[in-house]
Coordinates of C-alpha atoms in Angstrom, one line a residue:
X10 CA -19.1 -7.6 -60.3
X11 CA -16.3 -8.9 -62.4
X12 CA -12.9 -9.4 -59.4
X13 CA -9.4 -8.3 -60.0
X14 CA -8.6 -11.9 -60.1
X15 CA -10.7 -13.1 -62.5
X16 CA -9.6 -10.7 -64.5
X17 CA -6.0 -12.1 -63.9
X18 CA -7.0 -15.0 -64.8
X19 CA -7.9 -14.1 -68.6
X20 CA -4.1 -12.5 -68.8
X21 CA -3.3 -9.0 -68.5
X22 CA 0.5 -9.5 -69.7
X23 CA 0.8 -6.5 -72.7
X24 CA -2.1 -4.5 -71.9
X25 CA -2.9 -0.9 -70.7
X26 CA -4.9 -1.2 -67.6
X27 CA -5.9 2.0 -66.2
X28 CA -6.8 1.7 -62.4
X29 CA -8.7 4.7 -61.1
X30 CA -7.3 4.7 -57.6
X31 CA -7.8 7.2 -54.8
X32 CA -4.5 9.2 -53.8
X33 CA -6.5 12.3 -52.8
X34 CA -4.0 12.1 -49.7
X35 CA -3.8 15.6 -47.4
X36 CA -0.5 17.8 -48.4
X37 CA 1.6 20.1 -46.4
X38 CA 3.2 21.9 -49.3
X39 CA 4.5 19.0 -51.3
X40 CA 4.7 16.6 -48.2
X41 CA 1.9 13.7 -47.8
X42 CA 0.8 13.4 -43.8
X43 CA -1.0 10.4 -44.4
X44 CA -0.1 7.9 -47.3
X45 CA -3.1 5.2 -45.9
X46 CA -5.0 5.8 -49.1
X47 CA -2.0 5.1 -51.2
X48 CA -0.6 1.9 -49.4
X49 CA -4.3 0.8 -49.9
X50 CA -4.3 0.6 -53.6
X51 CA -0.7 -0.5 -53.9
X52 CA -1.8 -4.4 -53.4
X53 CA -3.9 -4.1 -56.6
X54 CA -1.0 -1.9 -58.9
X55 CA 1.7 -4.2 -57.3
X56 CA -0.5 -7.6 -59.0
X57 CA -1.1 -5.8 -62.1
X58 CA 2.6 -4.7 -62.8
X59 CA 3.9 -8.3 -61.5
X60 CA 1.8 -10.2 -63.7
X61 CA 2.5 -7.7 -66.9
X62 CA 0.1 -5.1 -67.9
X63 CA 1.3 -1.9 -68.3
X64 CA -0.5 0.2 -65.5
X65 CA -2.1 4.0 -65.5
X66 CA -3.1 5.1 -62.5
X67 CA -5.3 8.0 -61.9
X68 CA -6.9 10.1 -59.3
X69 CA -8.3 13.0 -58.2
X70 CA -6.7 15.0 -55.1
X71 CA -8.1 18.1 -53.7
X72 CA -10.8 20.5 -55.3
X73 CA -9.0 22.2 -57.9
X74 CA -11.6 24.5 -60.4
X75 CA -11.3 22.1 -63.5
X76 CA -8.0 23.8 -64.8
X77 CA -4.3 22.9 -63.5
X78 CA -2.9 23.7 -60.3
X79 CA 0.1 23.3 -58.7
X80 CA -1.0 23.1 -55.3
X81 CA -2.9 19.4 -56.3
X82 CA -0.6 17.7 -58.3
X83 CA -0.2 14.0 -57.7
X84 CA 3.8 14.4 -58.2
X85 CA 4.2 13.7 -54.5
X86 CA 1.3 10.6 -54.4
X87 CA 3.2 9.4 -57.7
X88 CA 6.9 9.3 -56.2
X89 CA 5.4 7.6 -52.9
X90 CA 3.6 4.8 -55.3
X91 CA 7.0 4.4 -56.6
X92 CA 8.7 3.9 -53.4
X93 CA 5.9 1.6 -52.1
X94 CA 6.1 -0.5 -55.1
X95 CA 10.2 -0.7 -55.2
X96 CA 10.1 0.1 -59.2
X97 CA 10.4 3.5 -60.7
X98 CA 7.0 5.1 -61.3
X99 CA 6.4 7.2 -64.6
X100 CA 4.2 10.6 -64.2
X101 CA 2.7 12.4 -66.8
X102 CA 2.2 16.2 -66.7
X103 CA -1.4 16.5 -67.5
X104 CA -4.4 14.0 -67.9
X105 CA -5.1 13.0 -71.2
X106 CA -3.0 15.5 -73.8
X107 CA 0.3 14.7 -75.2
X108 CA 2.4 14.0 -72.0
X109 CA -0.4 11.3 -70.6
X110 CA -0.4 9.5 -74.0
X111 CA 3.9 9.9 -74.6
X112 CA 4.2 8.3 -70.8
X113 CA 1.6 5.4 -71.6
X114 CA 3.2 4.7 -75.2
X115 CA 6.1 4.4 -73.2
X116 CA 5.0 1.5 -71.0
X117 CA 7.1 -1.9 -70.9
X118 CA 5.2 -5.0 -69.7
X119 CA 5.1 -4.8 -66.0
X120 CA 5.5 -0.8 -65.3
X121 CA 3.7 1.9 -63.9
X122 CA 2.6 5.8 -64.8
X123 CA 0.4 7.9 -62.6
X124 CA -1.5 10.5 -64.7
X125 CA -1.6 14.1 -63.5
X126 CA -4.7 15.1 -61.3
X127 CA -8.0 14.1 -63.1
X128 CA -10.0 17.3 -61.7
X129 CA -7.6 19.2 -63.4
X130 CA -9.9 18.9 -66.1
X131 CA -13.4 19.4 -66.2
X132 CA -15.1 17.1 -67.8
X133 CA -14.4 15.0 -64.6
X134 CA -16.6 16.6 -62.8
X135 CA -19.2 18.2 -65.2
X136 CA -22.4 17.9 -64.6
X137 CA -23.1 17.3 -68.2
X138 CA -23.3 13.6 -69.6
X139 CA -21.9 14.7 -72.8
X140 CA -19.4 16.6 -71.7
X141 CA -18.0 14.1 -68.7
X142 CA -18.8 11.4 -71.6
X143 CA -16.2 12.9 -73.8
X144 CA -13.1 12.8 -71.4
X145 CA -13.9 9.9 -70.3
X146 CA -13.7 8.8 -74.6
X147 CA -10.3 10.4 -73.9
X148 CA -9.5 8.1 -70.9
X149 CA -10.3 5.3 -72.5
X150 CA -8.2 5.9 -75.8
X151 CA -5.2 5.5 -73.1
X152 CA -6.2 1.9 -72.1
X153 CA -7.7 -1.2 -72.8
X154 CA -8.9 -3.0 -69.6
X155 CA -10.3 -0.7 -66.2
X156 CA -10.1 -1.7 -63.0
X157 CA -12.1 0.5 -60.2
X158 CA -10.0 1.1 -56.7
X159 CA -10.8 4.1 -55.4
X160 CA -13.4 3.7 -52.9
X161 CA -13.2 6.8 -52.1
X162 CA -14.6 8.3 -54.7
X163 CA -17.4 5.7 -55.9
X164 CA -20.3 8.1 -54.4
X165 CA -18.9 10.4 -57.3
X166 CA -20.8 10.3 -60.6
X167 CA -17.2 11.2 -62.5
X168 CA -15.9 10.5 -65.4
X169 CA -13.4 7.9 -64.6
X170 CA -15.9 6.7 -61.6
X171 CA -19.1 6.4 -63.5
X172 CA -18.6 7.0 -67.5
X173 CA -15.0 5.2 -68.5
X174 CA -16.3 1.7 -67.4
X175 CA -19.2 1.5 -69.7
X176 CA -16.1 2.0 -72.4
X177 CA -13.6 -0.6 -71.1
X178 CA -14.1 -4.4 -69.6
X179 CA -13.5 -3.8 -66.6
X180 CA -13.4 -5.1 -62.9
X181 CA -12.9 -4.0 -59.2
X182 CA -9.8 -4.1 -57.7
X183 CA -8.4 -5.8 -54.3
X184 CA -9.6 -2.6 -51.8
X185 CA -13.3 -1.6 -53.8
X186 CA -13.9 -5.3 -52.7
X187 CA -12.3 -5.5 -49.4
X188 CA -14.6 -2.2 -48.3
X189 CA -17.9 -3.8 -49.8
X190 CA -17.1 -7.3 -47.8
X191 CA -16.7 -4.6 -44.4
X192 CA -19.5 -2.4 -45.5
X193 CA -22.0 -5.6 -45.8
X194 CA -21.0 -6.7 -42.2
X195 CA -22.5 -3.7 -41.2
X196 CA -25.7 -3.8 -43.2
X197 CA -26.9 -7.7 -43.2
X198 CA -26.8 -10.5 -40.8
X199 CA -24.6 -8.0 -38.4
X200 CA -23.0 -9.0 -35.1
X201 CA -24.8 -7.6 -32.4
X202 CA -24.8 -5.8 -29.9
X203 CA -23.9 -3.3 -32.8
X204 CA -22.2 -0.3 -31.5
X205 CA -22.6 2.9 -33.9
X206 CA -19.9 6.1 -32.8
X207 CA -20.9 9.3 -35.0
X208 CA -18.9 12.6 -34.6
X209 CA -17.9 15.9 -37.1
X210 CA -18.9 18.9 -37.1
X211 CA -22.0 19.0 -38.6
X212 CA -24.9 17.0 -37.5
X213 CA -26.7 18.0 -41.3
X214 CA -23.7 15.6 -42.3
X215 CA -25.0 12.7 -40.6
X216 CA -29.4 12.6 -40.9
X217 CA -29.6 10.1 -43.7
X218 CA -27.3 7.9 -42.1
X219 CA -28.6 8.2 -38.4
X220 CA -31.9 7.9 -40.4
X221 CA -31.4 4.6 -41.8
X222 CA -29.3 3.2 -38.4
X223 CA -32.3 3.9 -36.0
X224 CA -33.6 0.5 -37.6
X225 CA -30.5 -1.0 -37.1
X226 CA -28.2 -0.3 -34.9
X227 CA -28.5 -0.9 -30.8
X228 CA -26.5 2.0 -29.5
X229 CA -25.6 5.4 -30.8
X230 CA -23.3 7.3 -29.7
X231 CA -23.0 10.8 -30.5
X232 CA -19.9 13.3 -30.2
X233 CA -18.0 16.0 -32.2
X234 CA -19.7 19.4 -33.2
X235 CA -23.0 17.4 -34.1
X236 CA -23.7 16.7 -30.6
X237 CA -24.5 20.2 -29.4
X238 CA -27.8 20.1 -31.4
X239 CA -28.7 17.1 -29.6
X240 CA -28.1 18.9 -26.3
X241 CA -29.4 22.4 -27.6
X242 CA -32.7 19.9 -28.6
X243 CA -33.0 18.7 -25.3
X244 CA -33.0 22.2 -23.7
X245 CA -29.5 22.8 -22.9
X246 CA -27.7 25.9 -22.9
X247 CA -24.7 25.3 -25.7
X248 CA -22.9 28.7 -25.3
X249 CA -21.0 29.5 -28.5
X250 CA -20.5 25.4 -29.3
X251 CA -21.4 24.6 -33.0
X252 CA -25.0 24.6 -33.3
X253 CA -27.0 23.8 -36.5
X254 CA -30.1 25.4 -34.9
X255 CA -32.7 24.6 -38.3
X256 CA -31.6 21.2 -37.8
X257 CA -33.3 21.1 -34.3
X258 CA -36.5 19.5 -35.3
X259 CA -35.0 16.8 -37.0
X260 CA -33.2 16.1 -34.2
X261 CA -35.7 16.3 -31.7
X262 CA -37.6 13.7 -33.7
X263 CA -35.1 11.2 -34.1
X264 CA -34.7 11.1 -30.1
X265 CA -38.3 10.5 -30.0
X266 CA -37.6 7.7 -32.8
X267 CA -34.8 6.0 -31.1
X268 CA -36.7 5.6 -28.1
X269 CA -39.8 4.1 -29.6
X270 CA -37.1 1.3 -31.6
X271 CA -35.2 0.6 -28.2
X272 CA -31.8 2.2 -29.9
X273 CA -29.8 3.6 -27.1
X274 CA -29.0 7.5 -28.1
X275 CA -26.2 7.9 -25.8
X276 CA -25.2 12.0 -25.5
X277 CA -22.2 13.3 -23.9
X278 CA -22.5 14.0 -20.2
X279 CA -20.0 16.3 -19.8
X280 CA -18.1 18.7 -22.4
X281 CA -13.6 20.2 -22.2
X282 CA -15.0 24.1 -23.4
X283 CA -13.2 27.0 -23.7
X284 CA -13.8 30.7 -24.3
X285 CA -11.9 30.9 -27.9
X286 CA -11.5 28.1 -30.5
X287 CA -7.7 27.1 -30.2
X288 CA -4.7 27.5 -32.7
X289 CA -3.8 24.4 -34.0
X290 CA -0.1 24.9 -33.8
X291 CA 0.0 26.5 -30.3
X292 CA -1.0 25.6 -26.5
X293 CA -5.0 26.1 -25.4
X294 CA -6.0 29.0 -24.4
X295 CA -5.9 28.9 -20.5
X296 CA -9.7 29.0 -19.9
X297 CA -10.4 25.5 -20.4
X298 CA -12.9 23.9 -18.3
X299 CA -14.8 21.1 -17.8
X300 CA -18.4 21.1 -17.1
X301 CA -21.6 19.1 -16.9
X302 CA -22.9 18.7 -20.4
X303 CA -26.6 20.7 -19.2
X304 CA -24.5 23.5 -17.6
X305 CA -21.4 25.0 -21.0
X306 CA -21.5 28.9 -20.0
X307 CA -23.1 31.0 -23.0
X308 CA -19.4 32.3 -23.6
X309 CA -17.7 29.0 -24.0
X310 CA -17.2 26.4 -26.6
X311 CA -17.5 22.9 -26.0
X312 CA -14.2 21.4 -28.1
X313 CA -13.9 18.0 -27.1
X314 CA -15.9 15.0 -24.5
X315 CA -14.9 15.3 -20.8
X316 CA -13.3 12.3 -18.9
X317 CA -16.7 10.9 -18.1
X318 CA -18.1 10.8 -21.1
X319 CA -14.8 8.9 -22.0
X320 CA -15.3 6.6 -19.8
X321 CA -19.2 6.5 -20.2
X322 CA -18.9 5.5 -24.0
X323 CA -15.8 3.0 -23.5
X324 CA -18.3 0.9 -21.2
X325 CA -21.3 1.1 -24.1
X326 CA -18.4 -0.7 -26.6
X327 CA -16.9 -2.5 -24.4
X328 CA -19.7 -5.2 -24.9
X329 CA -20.3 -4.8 -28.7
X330 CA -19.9 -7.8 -31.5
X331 CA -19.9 -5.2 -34.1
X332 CA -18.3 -1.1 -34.0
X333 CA -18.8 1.3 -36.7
X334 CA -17.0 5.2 -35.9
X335 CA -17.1 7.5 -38.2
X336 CA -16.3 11.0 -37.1
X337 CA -13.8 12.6 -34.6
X338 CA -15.2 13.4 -31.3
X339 CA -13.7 16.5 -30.5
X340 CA -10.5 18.6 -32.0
X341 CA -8.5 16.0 -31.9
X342 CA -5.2 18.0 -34.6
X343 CA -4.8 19.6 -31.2
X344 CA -3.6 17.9 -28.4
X345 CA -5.4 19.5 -26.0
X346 CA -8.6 18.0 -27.0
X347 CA -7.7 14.7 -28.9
X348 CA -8.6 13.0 -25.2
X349 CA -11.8 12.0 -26.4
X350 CA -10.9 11.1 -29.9
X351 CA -8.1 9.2 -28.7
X352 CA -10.3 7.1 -26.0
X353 CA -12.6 6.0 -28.7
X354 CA -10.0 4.7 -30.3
X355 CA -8.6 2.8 -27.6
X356 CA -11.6 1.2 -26.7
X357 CA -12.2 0.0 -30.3
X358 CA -8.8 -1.3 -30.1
X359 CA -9.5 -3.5 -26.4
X360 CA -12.8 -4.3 -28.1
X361 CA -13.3 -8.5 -29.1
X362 CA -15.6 -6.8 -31.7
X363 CA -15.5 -6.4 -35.0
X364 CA -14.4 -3.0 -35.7
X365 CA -14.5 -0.3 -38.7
X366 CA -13.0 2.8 -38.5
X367 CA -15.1 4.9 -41.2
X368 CA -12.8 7.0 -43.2
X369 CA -11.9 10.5 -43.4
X370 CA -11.2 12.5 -40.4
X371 CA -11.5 9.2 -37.9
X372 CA -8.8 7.2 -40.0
X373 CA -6.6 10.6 -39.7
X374 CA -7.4 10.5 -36.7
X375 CA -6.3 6.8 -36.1
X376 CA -2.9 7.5 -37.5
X377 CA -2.2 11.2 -36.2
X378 CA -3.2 9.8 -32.8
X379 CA 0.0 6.9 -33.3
X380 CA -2.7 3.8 -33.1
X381 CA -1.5 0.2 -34.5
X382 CA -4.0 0.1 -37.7
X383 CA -3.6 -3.4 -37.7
X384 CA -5.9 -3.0 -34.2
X385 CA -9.3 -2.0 -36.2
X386 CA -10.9 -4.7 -38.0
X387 CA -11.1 -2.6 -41.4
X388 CA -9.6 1.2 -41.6
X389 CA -11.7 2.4 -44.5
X390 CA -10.4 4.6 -47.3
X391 CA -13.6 6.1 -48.0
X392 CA -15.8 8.3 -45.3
X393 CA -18.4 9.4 -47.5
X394 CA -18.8 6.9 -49.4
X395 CA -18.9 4.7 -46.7
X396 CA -21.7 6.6 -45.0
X397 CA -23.7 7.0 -48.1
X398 CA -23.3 3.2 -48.3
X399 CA -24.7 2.6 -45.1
X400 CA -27.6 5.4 -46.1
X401 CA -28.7 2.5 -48.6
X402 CA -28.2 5.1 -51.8
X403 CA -27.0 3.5 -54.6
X404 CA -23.2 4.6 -55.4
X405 CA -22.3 5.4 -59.0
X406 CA -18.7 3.7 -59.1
X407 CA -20.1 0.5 -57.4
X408 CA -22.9 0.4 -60.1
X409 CA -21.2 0.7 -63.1
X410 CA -18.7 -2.3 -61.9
X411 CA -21.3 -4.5 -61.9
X412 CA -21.9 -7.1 -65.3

């Protein structure tokens, strides 16, 4: 795999390098909440512009339905690049038709445009080789070099993931290799004790990876929606928790399977549940509780780890060489139940281990919660990625990198 700096190194001064970068950062109207996926991939457009190409960045944000809408435009990503980077960033209106190729004509040495969102059309996304093959013909008429930087998005067999490569030389930029580097610490020659924290809702989310880390990992911690099928599995009454009740067999199996490897499963021991789901924006309802893990009433919801728990899985890290989280533990956007989020972040953070922080919702998490990211060892840009990584797939944007 071709780096960013060798590719320096051969002179970029003049030409059009389009970096497909990940800006798919969460909105409140036209506000960003989170720019971490933006300051990540400014390194990489900041090297580019300083040592002269003329730089097109592009993206996907959101799910729109391969046709433009207003809701997911990358305006707002577009005028925070510019800010990050000091300069003046150009946008075009749409993602390869007259405004994309009038902005990138326009290029001087050294400057930078950020094409509309790329889902907004659909050969992006298609399914069909042909059909993804000609828009990405249509991205590449727009540059002459590609660099891959959006991590986030290299499990996606898109367009400007997957096809536009194959047309362009091409390399990976300062972040795709700074999360491969992390993600290889966790896969070969890793530190142990090695400490795994999985949370979400859904513990269908999570089989392939807990699949492949019952042959690696020493201790897994489980939390979040997903853990009520593990407690449900071992006989315990969940109330109304989120239960994925098909999944139970699985489940059941790989409990049996940790045990026979000598991988710690570690369950929570006791649950914060309530009688209703809470409103984000208001107080809890005032029927929280918390109760022994074996004994949530069958009219409550378990919404977050109790205080033992806490302090149970802050003693299994505490002694780790190596911590991978991926996954909040409990409903942390409200602050009645962000304890238990908020406790596995701390003990990452008083952890001598290395630690990664797994993308999506956790590095929210990390940030909402008002943590020091400098803490973590790596805060990755990518959570699905990264788990599919650590599933052993291969990932389509990673491939098509390589020489």
């Amino acid at each position: 795999m071709k780096t960013i700096d060798q590719l320096l190194a051969d002179g970029v001064a003049g030409k059009r390098v389009f970096v497909r970068a990940d800006l798919n950062v969460p909105l409140d109207g036209t506000t960003i909440t989170d720019d971490g996926r933006i300051r990540a991939v400014q390194p990489t457009i900041a090297k580019l512009a300083e040592a002269g190409a003329r730089v097109v960045v592009a993206s996907h944000l959101g799910r729109p339905k391969g046709s433009p809408d207003p809701a997911f435009s990358l305006a707002p990503a577009a005028e925070r690049l510019g800010q990050l980077l000091g300069a003046d960033v150009a946008f075009a209106t749409d993602t390869v038709g007259e405004s994309a190729q009038a902005v990138v004509a326009g290029l001087a040495d050294g400057q930078v445009a950020v094409l509309e969102n790329l889902r907004f059309n659909a050969g992006e996304t298609a399914k069909d080789d042909a059909e993804r093959g000609a828009f990405a013909d249509r991205l590449a008429a727009l540059a002459d070099v590609y660099v891959g930087d959006g991590f986030g998005a290299v499990h996606r067999k898109h367009a400007s993931v997957f096809d536009l490569p194959a047309r362009l030389p091409h390399a990976a930029g300062y972040l795709i290799a700074t999360e491969v580097g992390v993600l290889k610490k966790l896969t070969e020659d890793v530190k142990r004790p090695y400490v795994v924290v999985l949370g979400g809702a859904k513990v269908s989310d999570k089989l392939a990876v807990i699949d492949q880390l019952l042959a690696k990992a020493d201790r897994l911690l489980i939390g979040g929606g997903m853990a009520y099928t593990f407690l449900k599995a071992k006989g315990y009454e969940v109330g109304i928790s989120l239960l994925q009740e098909d999944q139970i067999p699985i489940v059941t199996e790989y409990m049996e399977r940790a045990e026979k490897n000598g991988v710690e499963l570690v369950l929570p021991v006791d649950i914060l549940a309530s009688g209703e789901f809470p409103d984000l924006k208001t107080k809890a309802p005032a029927d929280v509780i918390t109760v022994d893990a074996d004994k949530i009433p069958s009219d409550k919801e378990g919404l977050d780890i109790g205080p033992k728990t806490r302090e149970l899985y802050a003693s299994k890290i505490a002694d780790a060489e190596t911590v991978f989280w991926n996954g909040p533990v409990g409903v942390f956007e409200h602050p009645d139940y962000a304890g238990g989020t908020r406790s596995i972040a701390q003990a990452l953070v008083d952890s001598s281990a290395f630690t990664v922080v797994g993308g999506g919702d956790s590095a929210a998490a990390v940030r909402t919660l008002g943590f020091d990211e400098n803490a973590f060892g790596h805060i990755s840009t990518g959570g699905g990625a990264s788990l599919e990584y650590l599933e052993g797939k291969t990932l389509p944007g990673l491939a098509a990198l390589e020489d």
